[in-house]
Amino acid sequence: MTERPHLLIVEDEPAIRTPLQRYLEREGFRVTAVGDAAGARETLPKGAFAMVILDIMLPGEDGLSLARHIRSQGSLPILFLSAKAEDIDRIVGLEMGADDYLTKPFNPRELLARVKAILRRSDHEGHSAPNASLCRFDRFTLDSARQTLSDDEGPIDLTSGEYRLLRVLVERPGRVLSRDQLLDLTKGREAGPFDRSVDNAVMRLRRKLGEDGADLIRTVHGAGYCLAADVERG
């Protein structure tokens, strides 16, 4: 990376937040630190962040809810911090879309190693590539910067909900996502328990993708949906 990666720390305990910020800055990172989810929501649009180090137990909106919001906006890497060390807590955190999960208390060197590993993976997958906003699959191109979809014949009109759903699938090609996961990633806290918008959006998307729509957005019975296509970024 030619520029120092910019990290966002979301941690309500000053005794952890401030030393961690200083440590990572000494290790060559640019670091912004906030104490709650509201501060993170305000800060995220203002900077080109490489990843988020996110405490789960926050005052007000918790880290899991904030992670859903971050995931609904894209694929920014997330490292969860938590005082909860049970396997179920780690599994829930990873299922919410975290790239890694570290329990408190932690060794700063271990956190640094995990941050570097996540950033290496992110670079490899194209998260930080200059033209990563373009994703090509089959005969289609999804432009996340312009929030548009096009094929060989020109632009394809999508609603905002259809675009969000397609972007989530395109960012995770071949991965089966349950209806609940898709609701979390596309609507977050707005989703209700009987929300059928994912199913409706899938049907509309398939129609707009043409005769191959059902093959591209595949139903995995009893599990969910997946994008059954290779994705080229950049």
JSON list of C-alpha atoms in Angstrom, two decimals:
[
{"chain": "A", "resi": 1, "resn": "MET", "atom": "CA", "xyz": [0.00, 0.00, 0.00]},
{"chain": "A", "resi": 2, "resn": "THR", "atom": "CA", "xyz": [1.41, 3.42, -0.95]},
{"chain": "A", "resi": 3, "resn": "GLU", "atom": "CA", "xyz": [-0.53, 5.30, 1.73]},
{"chain": "A", "resi": 4, "resn": "ARG", "atom": "CA", "xyz": [-0.77, 4.54, 5.41]},
{"chain": "A", "resi": 5, "resn": "PRO", "atom": "CA", "xyz": [-3.99, 2.56, 6.00]},
{"chain": "A", "resi": 6, "resn": "HIS", "atom": "CA", "xyz": [-6.61, 4.56, 7.89]},
{"chain": "A", "resi": 7, "resn": "LEU", "atom": "CA", "xyz": [-8.20, 2.62, 10.75]},
{"chain": "A", "resi": 8, "resn": "LEU", "atom": "CA", "xyz": [-11.34, 3.51, 12.68]},
{"chain": "A", "resi": 9, "resn": "ILE", "atom": "CA", "xyz": [-11.47, 2.38, 16.33]},
{"chain": "A", "resi": 10, "resn": "VAL", "atom": "CA", "xyz": [-14.92, 2.27, 17.94]},
{"chain": "A", "resi": 11, "resn": "GLU", "atom": "CA", "xyz": [-14.36, 1.66, 21.65]},
{"chain": "A", "resi": 12, "resn": "ASP", "atom": "CA", "xyz": [-16.13, 3.26, 24.61]},
{"chain": "A", "resi": 13, "resn": "GLU", "atom": "CA", "xyz": [-13.41, 2.61, 27.21]},
{"chain": "A", "resi": 14, "resn": "PRO", "atom": "CA", "xyz": [-10.79, 5.42, 27.09]},
{"chain": "A", "resi": 15, "resn": "ALA", "atom": "CA", "xyz": [-8.30, 3.17, 28.90]},
{"chain": "A", "resi": 16, "resn": "ILE", "atom": "CA", "xyz": [-8.38, 0.87, 25.85]},
{"chain": "A", "resi": 17, "resn": "ARG", "atom": "CA", "xyz": [-9.19, 3.35, 23.07]},
{"chain": "A", "resi": 18, "resn": "THR", "atom": "CA", "xyz": [-6.41, 5.89, 23.65]},
{"chain": "A", "resi": 19, "resn": "PRO", "atom": "CA", "xyz": [-3.45, 3.50, 24.18]},
{"chain": "A", "resi": 20, "resn": "LEU", "atom": "CA", "xyz": [-4.58, 1.38, 21.24]},
{"chain": "A", "resi": 21, "resn": "GLN", "atom": "CA", "xyz": [-4.79, 4.43, 19.00]},
{"chain": "A", "resi": 22, "resn": "ARG", "atom": "CA", "xyz": [-1.29, 5.54, 20.01]},
{"chain": "A", "resi": 23, "resn": "TYR", "atom": "CA", "xyz": [0.13, 2.03, 19.57]},
{"chain": "A", "resi": 24, "resn": "LEU", "atom": "CA", "xyz": [-1.27, 1.62, 16.05]},
{"chain": "A", "resi": 25, "resn": "GLU", "atom": "CA", "xyz": [-0.10, 5.10, 15.08]},
{"chain": "A", "resi": 26, "resn": "ARG", "atom": "CA", "xyz": [3.42, 4.17, 16.20]},
{"chain": "A", "resi": 27, "resn": "GLU", "atom": "CA", "xyz": [3.12, 1.10, 13.98]},
{"chain": "A", "resi": 28, "resn": "GLY", "atom": "CA", "xyz": [2.53, 3.29, 10.93]},
{"chain": "A", "resi": 29, "resn": "PHE", "atom": "CA", "xyz": [-1.25, 3.54, 10.67]},
{"chain": "A", "resi": 30, "resn": "ARG", "atom": "CA", "xyz": [-3.46, 6.59, 10.51]},
{"chain": "A", "resi": 31, "resn": "VAL", "atom": "CA", "xyz": [-6.04, 6.13, 13.26]},
{"chain": "A", "resi": 32, "resn": "THR", "atom": "CA", "xyz": [-9.33, 7.82, 14.12]},
{"chain": "A", "resi": 33, "resn": "ALA", "atom": "CA", "xyz": [-10.97, 6.78, 17.39]},
{"chain": "A", "resi": 34, "resn": "VAL", "atom": "CA", "xyz": [-14.55, 7.33, 18.59]},
{"chain": "A", "resi": 35, "resn": "GLY", "atom": "CA", "xyz": [-16.41, 6.21, 21.69]},
{"chain": "A", "resi": 36, "resn": "ASP", "atom": "CA", "xyz": [-19.77, 5.04, 20.34]},
{"chain": "A", "resi": 37, "resn": "ALA", "atom": "CA", "xyz": [-21.76, 3.98, 17.29]},
{"chain": "A", "resi": 38, "resn": "ALA", "atom": "CA", "xyz": [-23.17, 7.47, 16.74]},
{"chain": "A", "resi": 39, "resn": "GLY", "atom": "CA", "xyz": [-19.65, 8.82, 16.43]},
{"chain": "A", "resi": 40, "resn": "ALA", "atom": "CA", "xyz": [-18.76, 6.02, 14.02]},
{"chain": "A", "resi": 41, "resn": "ARG", "atom": "CA", "xyz": [-21.80, 6.67, 11.82]},
{"chain": "A", "resi": 42, "resn": "GLU", "atom": "CA", "xyz": [-20.85, 10.34, 11.65]},
{"chain": "A", "resi": 43, "resn": "THR", "atom": "CA", "xyz": [-17.18, 9.62, 10.97]},
{"chain": "A", "resi": 44, "resn": "LEU", "atom": "CA", "xyz": [-17.35, 6.77, 8.45]},
{"chain": "A", "resi": 45, "resn": "PRO", "atom": "CA", "xyz": [-18.55, 8.81, 5.45]},
{"chain": "A", "resi": 46, "resn": "LYS", "atom": "CA", "xyz": [-15.80, 11.39, 6.02]},
{"chain": "A", "resi": 47, "resn": "GLY", "atom": "CA", "xyz": [-12.77, 9.14, 5.61]},
{"chain": "A", "resi": 48, "resn": "ALA", "atom": "CA", "xyz": [-11.44, 6.45, 3.29]},
{"chain": "A", "resi": 49, "resn": "PHE", "atom": "CA", "xyz": [-11.06, 3.84, 6.00]},
{"chain": "A", "resi": 50, "resn": "ALA", "atom": "CA", "xyz": [-9.21, 0.56, 5.42]},
{"chain": "A", "resi": 51, "resn": "MET", "atom": "CA", "xyz": [-10.97, -1.25, 8.28]},
{"chain": "A", "resi": 52, "resn": "VAL", "atom": "CA", "xyz": [-12.91, -0.85, 11.54]},
{"chain": "A", "resi": 53, "resn": "ILE", "atom": "CA", "xyz": [-11.85, -2.16, 14.96]},
{"chain": "A", "resi": 54, "resn": "LEU", "atom": "CA", "xyz": [-15.21, -2.43, 16.68]},
{"chain": "A", "resi": 55, "resn": "ASP", "atom": "CA", "xyz": [-16.12, -3.10, 20.30]},
{"chain": "A", "resi": 56, "resn": "ILE", "atom": "CA", "xyz": [-19.34, -5.11, 20.61]},
{"chain": "A", "resi": 57, "resn": "MET", "atom": "CA", "xyz": [-20.45, -3.75, 23.99]},
{"chain": "A", "resi": 58, "resn": "LEU", "atom": "CA", "xyz": [-21.07, -0.07, 23.26]},
{"chain": "A", "resi": 59, "resn": "PRO", "atom": "CA", "xyz": [-23.39, 2.40, 25.01]},
{"chain": "A", "resi": 60, "resn": "GLY", "atom": "CA", "xyz": [-26.56, 3.01, 23.02]},
{"chain": "A", "resi": 61, "resn": "GLU", "atom": "CA", "xyz": [-26.39, 1.20, 19.70]},
{"chain": "A", "resi": 62, "resn": "ASP", "atom": "CA", "xyz": [-24.23, -1.90, 20.11]},
{"chain": "A", "resi": 63, "resn": "GLY", "atom": "CA", "xyz": [-21.42, -3.07, 17.88]},
{"chain": "A", "resi": 64, "resn": "LEU", "atom": "CA", "xyz": [-23.46, -5.81, 16.21]},
{"chain": "A", "resi": 65, "resn": "SER", "atom": "CA", "xyz": [-26.03, -3.30, 15.03]},
{"chain": "A", "resi": 66, "resn": "LEU", "atom": "CA", "xyz": [-23.31, -0.96, 13.80]},
{"chain": "A", "resi": 67, "resn": "ALA", "atom": "CA", "xyz": [-21.67, -3.87, 11.96]},
{"chain": "A", "resi": 68, "resn": "ARG", "atom": "CA", "xyz": [-24.97, -4.52, 10.16]},
{"chain": "A", "resi": 69, "resn": "HIS", "atom": "CA", "xyz": [-25.02, -0.88, 9.08]},
{"chain": "A", "resi": 70, "resn": "ILE", "atom": "CA", "xyz": [-21.42, -1.05, 7.86]},
{"chain": "A", "resi": 71, "resn": "ARG", "atom": "CA", "xyz": [-22.10, -4.25, 5.95]},
{"chain": "A", "resi": 72, "resn": "SER", "atom": "CA", "xyz": [-25.18, -2.68, 4.33]},
{"chain": "A", "resi": 73, "resn": "GLN", "atom": "CA", "xyz": [-22.89, 0.01, 2.92]},
{"chain": "A", "resi": 74, "resn": "GLY", "atom": "CA", "xyz": [-20.20, -2.28, 1.51]},
{"chain": "A", "resi": 75, "resn": "SER", "atom": "CA", "xyz": [-17.42, -4.68, 2.40]},
{"chain": "A", "resi": 76, "resn": "LEU", "atom": "CA", "xyz": [-15.25, -2.61, 4.76]},
{"chain": "A", "resi": 77, "resn": "PRO", "atom": "CA", "xyz": [-13.31, -5.12, 6.93]},
{"chain": "A", "resi": 78, "resn": "ILE", "atom": "CA", "xyz": [-14.33, -5.38, 10.59]},
{"chain": "A", "resi": 79, "resn": "LEU", "atom": "CA", "xyz": [-12.35, -6.71, 13.56]},
{"chain": "A", "resi": 80, "resn": "PHE", "atom": "CA", "xyz": [-14.60, -7.23, 16.60]},
{"chain": "A", "resi": 81, "resn": "LEU", "atom": "CA", "xyz": [-13.35, -6.68, 20.13]},
{"chain": "A", "resi": 82, "resn": "SER", "atom": "CA", "xyz": [-15.35, -8.25, 22.94]},
{"chain": "A", "resi": 83, "resn": "ALA", "atom": "CA", "xyz": [-15.10, -9.20, 26.59]},
{"chain": "A", "resi": 84, "resn": "LYS", "atom": "CA", "xyz": [-17.25, -12.24, 25.77]},
{"chain": "A", "resi": 85, "resn": "ALA", "atom": "CA", "xyz": [-15.07, -15.27, 25.14]},
{"chain": "A", "resi": 86, "resn": "GLU", "atom": "CA", "xyz": [-17.74, -17.97, 24.65]},
{"chain": "A", "resi": 87, "resn": "ASP", "atom": "CA", "xyz": [-17.75, -19.81, 21.32]},
{"chain": "A", "resi": 88, "resn": "ILE", "atom": "CA", "xyz": [-21.33, -18.76, 20.61]},
{"chain": "A", "resi": 89, "resn": "ASP", "atom": "CA", "xyz": [-20.40, -15.07, 20.93]},
{"chain": "A", "resi": 90, "resn": "ARG", "atom": "CA", "xyz": [-17.50, -15.52, 18.53]},
{"chain": "A", "resi": 91, "resn": "ILE", "atom": "CA", "xyz": [-19.74, -17.39, 16.06]},
{"chain": "A", "resi": 92, "resn": "VAL", "atom": "CA", "xyz": [-22.43, -14.69, 16.21]},
{"chain": "A", "resi": 93, "resn": "GLY", "atom": "CA", "xyz": [-19.83, -12.01, 15.60]},
{"chain": "A", "resi": 94, "resn": "LEU", "atom": "CA", "xyz": [-18.40, -13.80, 12.58]},
{"chain": "A", "resi": 95, "resn": "GLU", "atom": "CA", "xyz": [-21.86, -14.54, 11.21]},
{"chain": "A", "resi": 96, "resn": "MET", "atom": "CA", "xyz": [-22.64, -10.83, 11.44]},
{"chain": "A", "resi": 97, "resn": "GLY", "atom": "CA", "xyz": [-19.91, -10.29, 8.87]},
{"chain": "A", "resi": 98, "resn": "ALA", "atom": "CA", "xyz": [-16.81, -9.68, 11.00]},
{"chain": "A", "resi": 99, "resn": "ASP", "atom": "CA", "xyz": [-13.50, -10.63, 9.43]},
{"chain": "A", "resi": 100, "resn": "ASP", "atom": "CA", "xyz": [-12.01, -11.55, 12.81]},
{"chain": "A", "resi": 101, "resn": "TYR", "atom": "CA", "xyz": [-12.88, -11.57, 16.52]},
{"chain": "A", "resi": 102, "resn": "LEU", "atom": "CA", "xyz": [-10.53, -10.84, 19.41]},
{"chain": "A", "resi": 103, "resn": "THR", "atom": "CA", "xyz": [-11.43, -11.18, 23.07]},
{"chain": "A", "resi": 104, "resn": "LYS", "atom": "CA", "xyz": [-10.45, -8.77, 25.85]},
{"chain": "A", "resi": 105, "resn": "PRO", "atom": "CA", "xyz": [-7.97, -8.51, 27.41]},
{"chain": "A", "resi": 106, "resn": "PHE", "atom": "CA", "xyz": [-5.75, -8.83, 24.36]},
{"chain": "A", "resi": 107, "resn": "ASN", "atom": "CA", "xyz": [-2.09, -8.44, 23.51]},
{"chain": "A", "resi": 108, "resn": "PRO", "atom": "CA", "xyz": [-1.62, -5.38, 21.26]},
{"chain": "A", "resi": 109, "resn": "ARG", "atom": "CA", "xyz": [0.88, -7.33, 19.18]},
{"chain": "A", "resi": 110, "resn": "GLU", "atom": "CA", "xyz": [-1.71, -10.00, 18.47]},
{"chain": "A", "resi": 111, "resn": "LEU", "atom": "CA", "xyz": [-4.22, -7.34, 17.45]},
{"chain": "A", "resi": 112, "resn": "LEU", "atom": "CA", "xyz": [-1.59, -5.77, 15.19]},
{"chain": "A", "resi": 113, "resn": "ALA", "atom": "CA", "xyz": [-0.91, -9.13, 13.54]},
{"chain": "A", "resi": 114, "resn": "ARG", "atom": "CA", "xyz": [-4.61, -9.68, 12.94]},
{"chain": "A", "resi": 115, "resn": "VAL", "atom": "CA", "xyz": [-5.07, -6.18, 11.52]},
{"chain": "A", "resi": 116, "resn": "LYS", "atom": "CA", "xyz": [-2.21, -6.75, 9.08]},
{"chain": "A", "resi": 117, "resn": "ALA", "atom": "CA", "xyz": [-3.61, -10.14, 8.06]},
{"chain": "A", "resi": 118, "resn": "ILE", "atom": "CA", "xyz": [-7.06, -8.67, 7.40]},
{"chain": "A", "resi": 119, "resn": "LEU", "atom": "CA", "xyz": [-5.59, -5.84, 5.34]},
{"chain": "A", "resi": 120, "resn": "ARG", "atom": "CA", "xyz": [-3.53, -8.29, 3.29]},
{"chain": "A", "resi": 121, "resn": "ARG", "atom": "CA", "xyz": [-6.68, -10.29, 2.53]},
{"chain": "A", "resi": 122, "resn": "SER", "atom": "CA", "xyz": [-8.58, -7.12, 1.72]},
{"chain": "A", "resi": 123, "resn": "ASP", "atom": "CA", "xyz": [-5.93, -6.01, -0.75]},
{"chain": "A", "resi": 124, "resn": "HIS", "atom": "CA", "xyz": [-5.96, -9.44, -2.37]},
{"chain": "A", "resi": 125, "resn": "GLU", "atom": "CA", "xyz": [-9.74, -9.44, -2.68]},
{"chain": "A", "resi": 126, "resn": "GLY", "atom": "CA", "xyz": [-9.79, -5.98, -4.15]},
{"chain": "A", "resi": 127, "resn": "HIS", "atom": "CA", "xyz": [-11.30, -3.98, -1.28]},
{"chain": "A", "resi": 128, "resn": "SER", "atom": "CA", "xyz": [-8.57, -1.36, -1.58]},
{"chain": "A", "resi": 129, "resn": "ALA", "atom": "CA", "xyz": [-8.02, -1.41, -5.31]},
{"chain": "A", "resi": 130, "resn": "PRO", "atom": "CA", "xyz": [-8.56, 1.98, -7.01]},
{"chain": "A", "resi": 131, "resn": "ASN", "atom": "CA", "xyz": [-11.16, 0.57, -9.42]},
{"chain": "A", "resi": 132, "resn": "ALA", "atom": "CA", "xyz": [-12.76, -1.91, -7.03]},
{"chain": "A", "resi": 133, "resn": "SER", "atom": "CA", "xyz": [-16.09, -0.14, -7.49]},
{"chain": "A", "resi": 134, "resn": "LEU", "atom": "CA", "xyz": [-16.51, -2.07, -10.75]},
{"chain": "A", "resi": 135, "resn": "CYS", "atom": "CA", "xyz": [-17.61, -5.70, -10.46]},
{"chain": "A", "resi": 136, "resn": "ARG", "atom": "CA", "xyz": [-18.18, -7.77, -13.60]},
{"chain": "A", "resi": 137, "resn": "PHE", "atom": "CA", "xyz": [-20.10, -11.05, -13.64]},
{"chain": "A", "resi": 138, "resn": "ASP", "atom": "CA", "xyz": [-21.48, -12.93, -16.59]},
{"chain": "A", "resi": 139, "resn": "ARG", "atom": "CA", "xyz": [-22.35, -10.14, -19.08]},
{"chain": "A", "resi": 140, "resn": "PHE", "atom": "CA", "xyz": [-23.11, -7.56, -16.38]},
{"chain": "A", "resi": 141, "resn": "THR", "atom": "CA", "xyz": [-21.18, -4.74, -14.72]},
{"chain": "A", "resi": 142, "resn": "LEU", "atom": "CA", "xyz": [-22.11, -3.41, -11.28]},
{"chain": "A", "resi": 143, "resn": "ASP", "atom": "CA", "xyz": [-20.66, 0.02, -10.51]},
{"chain": "A", "resi": 144, "resn": "SER", "atom": "CA", "xyz": [-20.88, 0.66, -6.76]},
{"chain": "A", "resi": 145, "resn": "ALA", "atom": "CA", "xyz": [-19.55, 4.22, -7.13]},
{"chain": "A", "resi": 146, "resn": "ARG", "atom": "CA", "xyz": [-22.47, 5.17, -9.38]},
{"chain": "A", "resi": 147, "resn": "GLN", "atom": "CA", "xyz": [-24.81, 2.50, -7.98]},
{"chain": "A", "resi": 148, "resn": "THR", "atom": "CA", "xyz": [-25.68, 1.29, -11.47]},
{"chain": "A", "resi": 149, "resn": "LEU", "atom": "CA", "xyz": [-26.00, -2.02, -13.29]},
{"chain": "A", "resi": 150, "resn": "SER", "atom": "CA", "xyz": [-25.42, -2.43, -17.01]},
{"chain": "A", "resi": 151, "resn": "ASP", "atom": "CA", "xyz": [-24.98, -5.17, -19.58]},
{"chain": "A", "resi": 152, "resn": "ASP", "atom": "CA", "xyz": [-23.81, -5.27, -23.19]},
{"chain": "A", "resi": 153, "resn": "GLU", "atom": "CA", "xyz": [-26.94, -3.43, -24.30]},
{"chain": "A", "resi": 154, "resn": "GLY", "atom": "CA", "xyz": [-26.80, -0.58, -21.78]},
{"chain": "A", "resi": 155, "resn": "PRO", "atom": "CA", "xyz": [-28.02, 0.39, -18.29]},
{"chain": "A", "resi": 156, "resn": "ILE", "atom": "CA", "xyz": [-30.54, -1.69, -16.35]},
{"chain": "A", "resi": 157, "resn": "ASP", "atom": "CA", "xyz": [-32.89, 0.20, -14.05]},
{"chain": "A", "resi": 158, "resn": "LEU", "atom": "CA", "xyz": [-32.80, -0.99, -10.44]},
{"chain": "A", "resi": 159, "resn": "THR", "atom": "CA", "xyz": [-34.58, 0.22, -7.34]},
{"chain": "A", "resi": 160, "resn": "SER", "atom": "CA", "xyz": [-32.40, 1.06, -4.34]},
{"chain": "A", "resi": 161, "resn": "GLY", "atom": "CA", "xyz": [-33.48, -2.17, -2.64]},
{"chain": "A", "resi": 162, "resn": "GLU", "atom": "CA", "xyz": [-32.65, -4.27, -5.71]},
{"chain": "A", "resi": 163, "resn": "TYR", "atom": "CA", "xyz": [-29.27, -2.58, -6.00]},
{"chain": "A", "resi": 164, "resn": "ARG", "atom": "CA", "xyz": [-28.39, -3.22, -2.34]},
{"chain": "A", "resi": 165, "resn": "LEU", "atom": "CA", "xyz": [-29.36, -6.87, -2.63]},
{"chain": "A", "resi": 166, "resn": "LEU", "atom": "CA", "xyz": [-27.37, -7.40, -5.82]},
{"chain": "A", "resi": 167, "resn": "ARG", "atom": "CA", "xyz": [-24.33, -5.66, -4.36]},
{"chain": "A", "resi": 168, "resn": "VAL", "atom": "CA", "xyz": [-24.38, -7.93, -1.29]},
{"chain": "A", "resi": 169, "resn": "LEU", "atom": "CA", "xyz": [-24.53, -11.03, -3.51]},
{"chain": "A", "resi": 170, "resn": "VAL", "atom": "CA", "xyz": [-21.86, -9.78, -5.92]},
{"chain": "A", "resi": 171, "resn": "GLU", "atom": "CA", "xyz": [-19.48, -9.02, -3.05]},
{"chain": "A", "resi": 172, "resn": "ARG", "atom": "CA", "xyz": [-19.85, -12.65, -1.86]},
{"chain": "A", "resi": 173, "resn": "PRO", "atom": "CA", "xyz": [-19.93, -14.79, -5.02]},
{"chain": "A", "resi": 174, "resn": "GLY", "atom": "CA", "xyz": [-20.69, -18.44, -4.39]},
{"chain": "A", "resi": 175, "resn": "ARG", "atom": "CA", "xyz": [-21.53, -17.86, -0.73]},
{"chain": "A", "resi": 176, "resn": "VAL", "atom": "CA", "xyz": [-24.99, -18.97, 0.35]},
{"chain": "A", "resi": 177, "resn": "LEU", "atom": "CA", "xyz": [-26.72, -16.22, 2.36]},
{"chain": "A", "resi": 178, "resn": "SER", "atom": "CA", "xyz": [-29.86, -16.90, 4.32]},
{"chain": "A", "resi": 179, "resn": "ARG", "atom": "CA", "xyz": [-32.89, -14.65, 4.04]},
{"chain": "A", "resi": 180, "resn": "ASP", "atom": "CA", "xyz": [-32.16, -13.28, 7.53]},
{"chain": "A", "resi": 181, "resn": "GLN", "atom": "CA", "xyz": [-28.55, -12.53, 6.62]},
{"chain": "A", "resi": 182, "resn": "LEU", "atom": "CA", "xyz": [-29.67, -10.73, 3.48]},
{"chain": "A", "resi": 183, "resn": "LEU", "atom": "CA", "xyz": [-32.15, -8.70, 5.50]},
{"chain": "A", "resi": 184, "resn": "ASP", "atom": "CA", "xyz": [-29.41, -7.73, 7.95]},
{"chain": "A", "resi": 185, "resn": "LEU", "atom": "CA", "xyz": [-27.00, -6.79, 5.18]},
{"chain": "A", "resi": 186, "resn": "THR", "atom": "CA", "xyz": [-29.51, -4.83, 3.10]},
{"chain": "A", "resi": 187, "resn": "LYS", "atom": "CA", "xyz": [-31.91, -3.33, 5.64]},
{"chain": "A", "resi": 188, "resn": "GLY", "atom": "CA", "xyz": [-30.35, -3.75, 9.09]},
{"chain": "A", "resi": 189, "resn": "ARG", "atom": "CA", "xyz": [-32.58, -2.67, 11.94]},
{"chain": "A", "resi": 190, "resn": "GLU", "atom": "CA", "xyz": [-35.37, -1.61, 9.57]},
{"chain": "A", "resi": 191, "resn": "ALA", "atom": "CA", "xyz": [-36.24, -5.22, 8.83]},
{"chain": "A", "resi": 192, "resn": "GLY", "atom": "CA", "xyz": [-39.30, -6.69, 10.49]},
{"chain": "A", "resi": 193, "resn": "PRO", "atom": "CA", "xyz": [-39.83, -10.34, 11.47]},
{"chain": "A", "resi": 194, "resn": "PHE", "atom": "CA", "xyz": [-42.20, -10.98, 8.55]},
{"chain": "A", "resi": 195, "resn": "ASP", "atom": "CA", "xyz": [-40.34, -8.89, 5.98]},
{"chain": "A", "resi": 196, "resn": "ARG", "atom": "CA", "xyz": [-40.58, -10.61, 2.58]},
{"chain": "A", "resi": 197, "resn": "SER", "atom": "CA", "xyz": [-38.75, -7.88, 0.67]},
{"chain": "A", "resi": 198, "resn": "VAL", "atom": "CA", "xyz": [-35.73, -10.11, 0.00]},
{"chain": "A", "resi": 199, "resn": "ASP", "atom": "CA", "xyz": [-37.84, -12.71, -1.79]},
{"chain": "A", "resi": 200, "resn": "ASN", "atom": "CA", "xyz": [-39.63, -10.05, -3.80]},
{"chain": "A", "resi": 201, "resn": "ALA", "atom": "CA", "xyz": [-36.38, -8.31, -4.70]},
{"chain": "A", "resi": 202, "resn": "VAL", "atom": "CA", "xyz": [-34.83, -11.60, -5.81]},
{"chain": "A", "resi": 203, "resn": "MET", "atom": "CA", "xyz": [-37.76, -12.25, -8.14]},
{"chain": "A", "resi": 204, "resn": "ARG", "atom": "CA", "xyz": [-37.53, -8.76, -9.62]},
{"chain": "A", "resi": 205, "resn": "LEU", "atom": "CA", "xyz": [-33.75, -8.99, -10.02]},
{"chain": "A", "resi": 206, "resn": "ARG", "atom": "CA", "xyz": [-34.01, -12.30, -11.81]},
{"chain": "A", "resi": 207, "resn": "ARG", "atom": "CA", "xyz": [-36.47, -10.80, -14.29]},
{"chain": "A", "resi": 208, "resn": "LYS", "atom": "CA", "xyz": [-34.16, -7.85, -14.92]},
{"chain": "A", "resi": 209, "resn": "LEU", "atom": "CA", "xyz": [-31.16, -10.14, -15.44]},
{"chain": "A", "resi": 210, "resn": "GLY", "atom": "CA", "xyz": [-33.08, -11.89, -18.21]},
{"chain": "A", "resi": 211, "resn": "GLU", "atom": "CA", "xyz": [-33.50, -15.54, -19.05]},
{"chain": "A", "resi": 212, "resn": "ASP", "atom": "CA", "xyz": [-30.40, -16.52, -17.06]},
{"chain": "A", "resi": 213, "resn": "GLY", "atom": "CA", "xyz": [-31.54, -14.67, -13.94]},
{"chain": "A", "resi": 214, "resn": "ALA", "atom": "CA", "xyz": [-32.59, -17.76, -12.01]},
{"chain": "A", "resi": 215, "resn": "ASP", "atom": "CA", "xyz": [-29.27, -19.43, -12.81]},
{"chain": "A", "resi": 216, "resn": "LEU", "atom": "CA", "xyz": [-27.24, -16.40, -11.75]},
{"chain": "A", "resi": 217, "resn": "ILE", "atom": "CA", "xyz": [-29.13, -15.83, -8.48]},
{"chain": "A", "resi": 218, "resn": "ARG", "atom": "CA", "xyz": [-29.57, -19.40, -7.39]},
{"chain": "A", "resi": 219, "resn": "THR", "atom": "CA", "xyz": [-31.95, -20.66, -4.73]},
{"chain": "A", "resi": 220, "resn": "VAL", "atom": "CA", "xyz": [-30.36, -23.11, -2.30]},
{"chain": "A", "resi": 221, "resn": "HIS", "atom": "CA", "xyz": [-33.40, -24.80, -0.79]},
{"chain": "A", "resi": 222, "resn": "GLY", "atom": "CA", "xyz": [-33.56, -24.54, 2.96]},
{"chain": "A", "resi": 223, "resn": "ALA", "atom": "CA", "xyz": [-30.49, -22.28, 3.06]},
{"chain": "A", "resi": 224, "resn": "GLY", "atom": "CA", "xyz": [-30.96, -19.10, 1.02]},
{"chain": "A", "resi": 225, "resn": "TYR", "atom": "CA", "xyz": [-29.60, -17.50, -2.13]},
{"chain": "A", "resi": 226, "resn": "CYS", "atom": "CA", "xyz": [-26.22, -17.15, -3.78]},
{"chain": "A", "resi": 227, "resn": "LEU", "atom": "CA", "xyz": [-24.67, -15.55, -6.84]},
{"chain": "A", "resi": 228, "resn": "ALA", "atom": "CA", "xyz": [-23.58, -18.47, -9.03]},
{"chain": "A", "resi": 229, "resn": "ALA", "atom": "CA", "xyz": [-21.03, -16.60, -11.14]},
{"chain": "A", "resi": 230, "resn": "ASP", "atom": "CA", "xyz": [-17.40, -15.60, -11.07]},
{"chain": "A", "resi": 231, "resn": "VAL", "atom": "CA", "xyz": [-16.83, -11.92, -10.24]},
{"chain": "A", "resi": 232, "resn": "GLU", "atom": "CA", "xyz": [-14.00, -9.84, -11.68]},
{"chain": "A", "resi": 233, "resn": "ARG", "atom": "CA", "xyz": [-13.15, -6.62, -9.83]},
{"chain": "A", "resi": 234, "resn": "GLY", "atom": "CA", "xyz": [-11.64, -3.47, -11.21]}
]
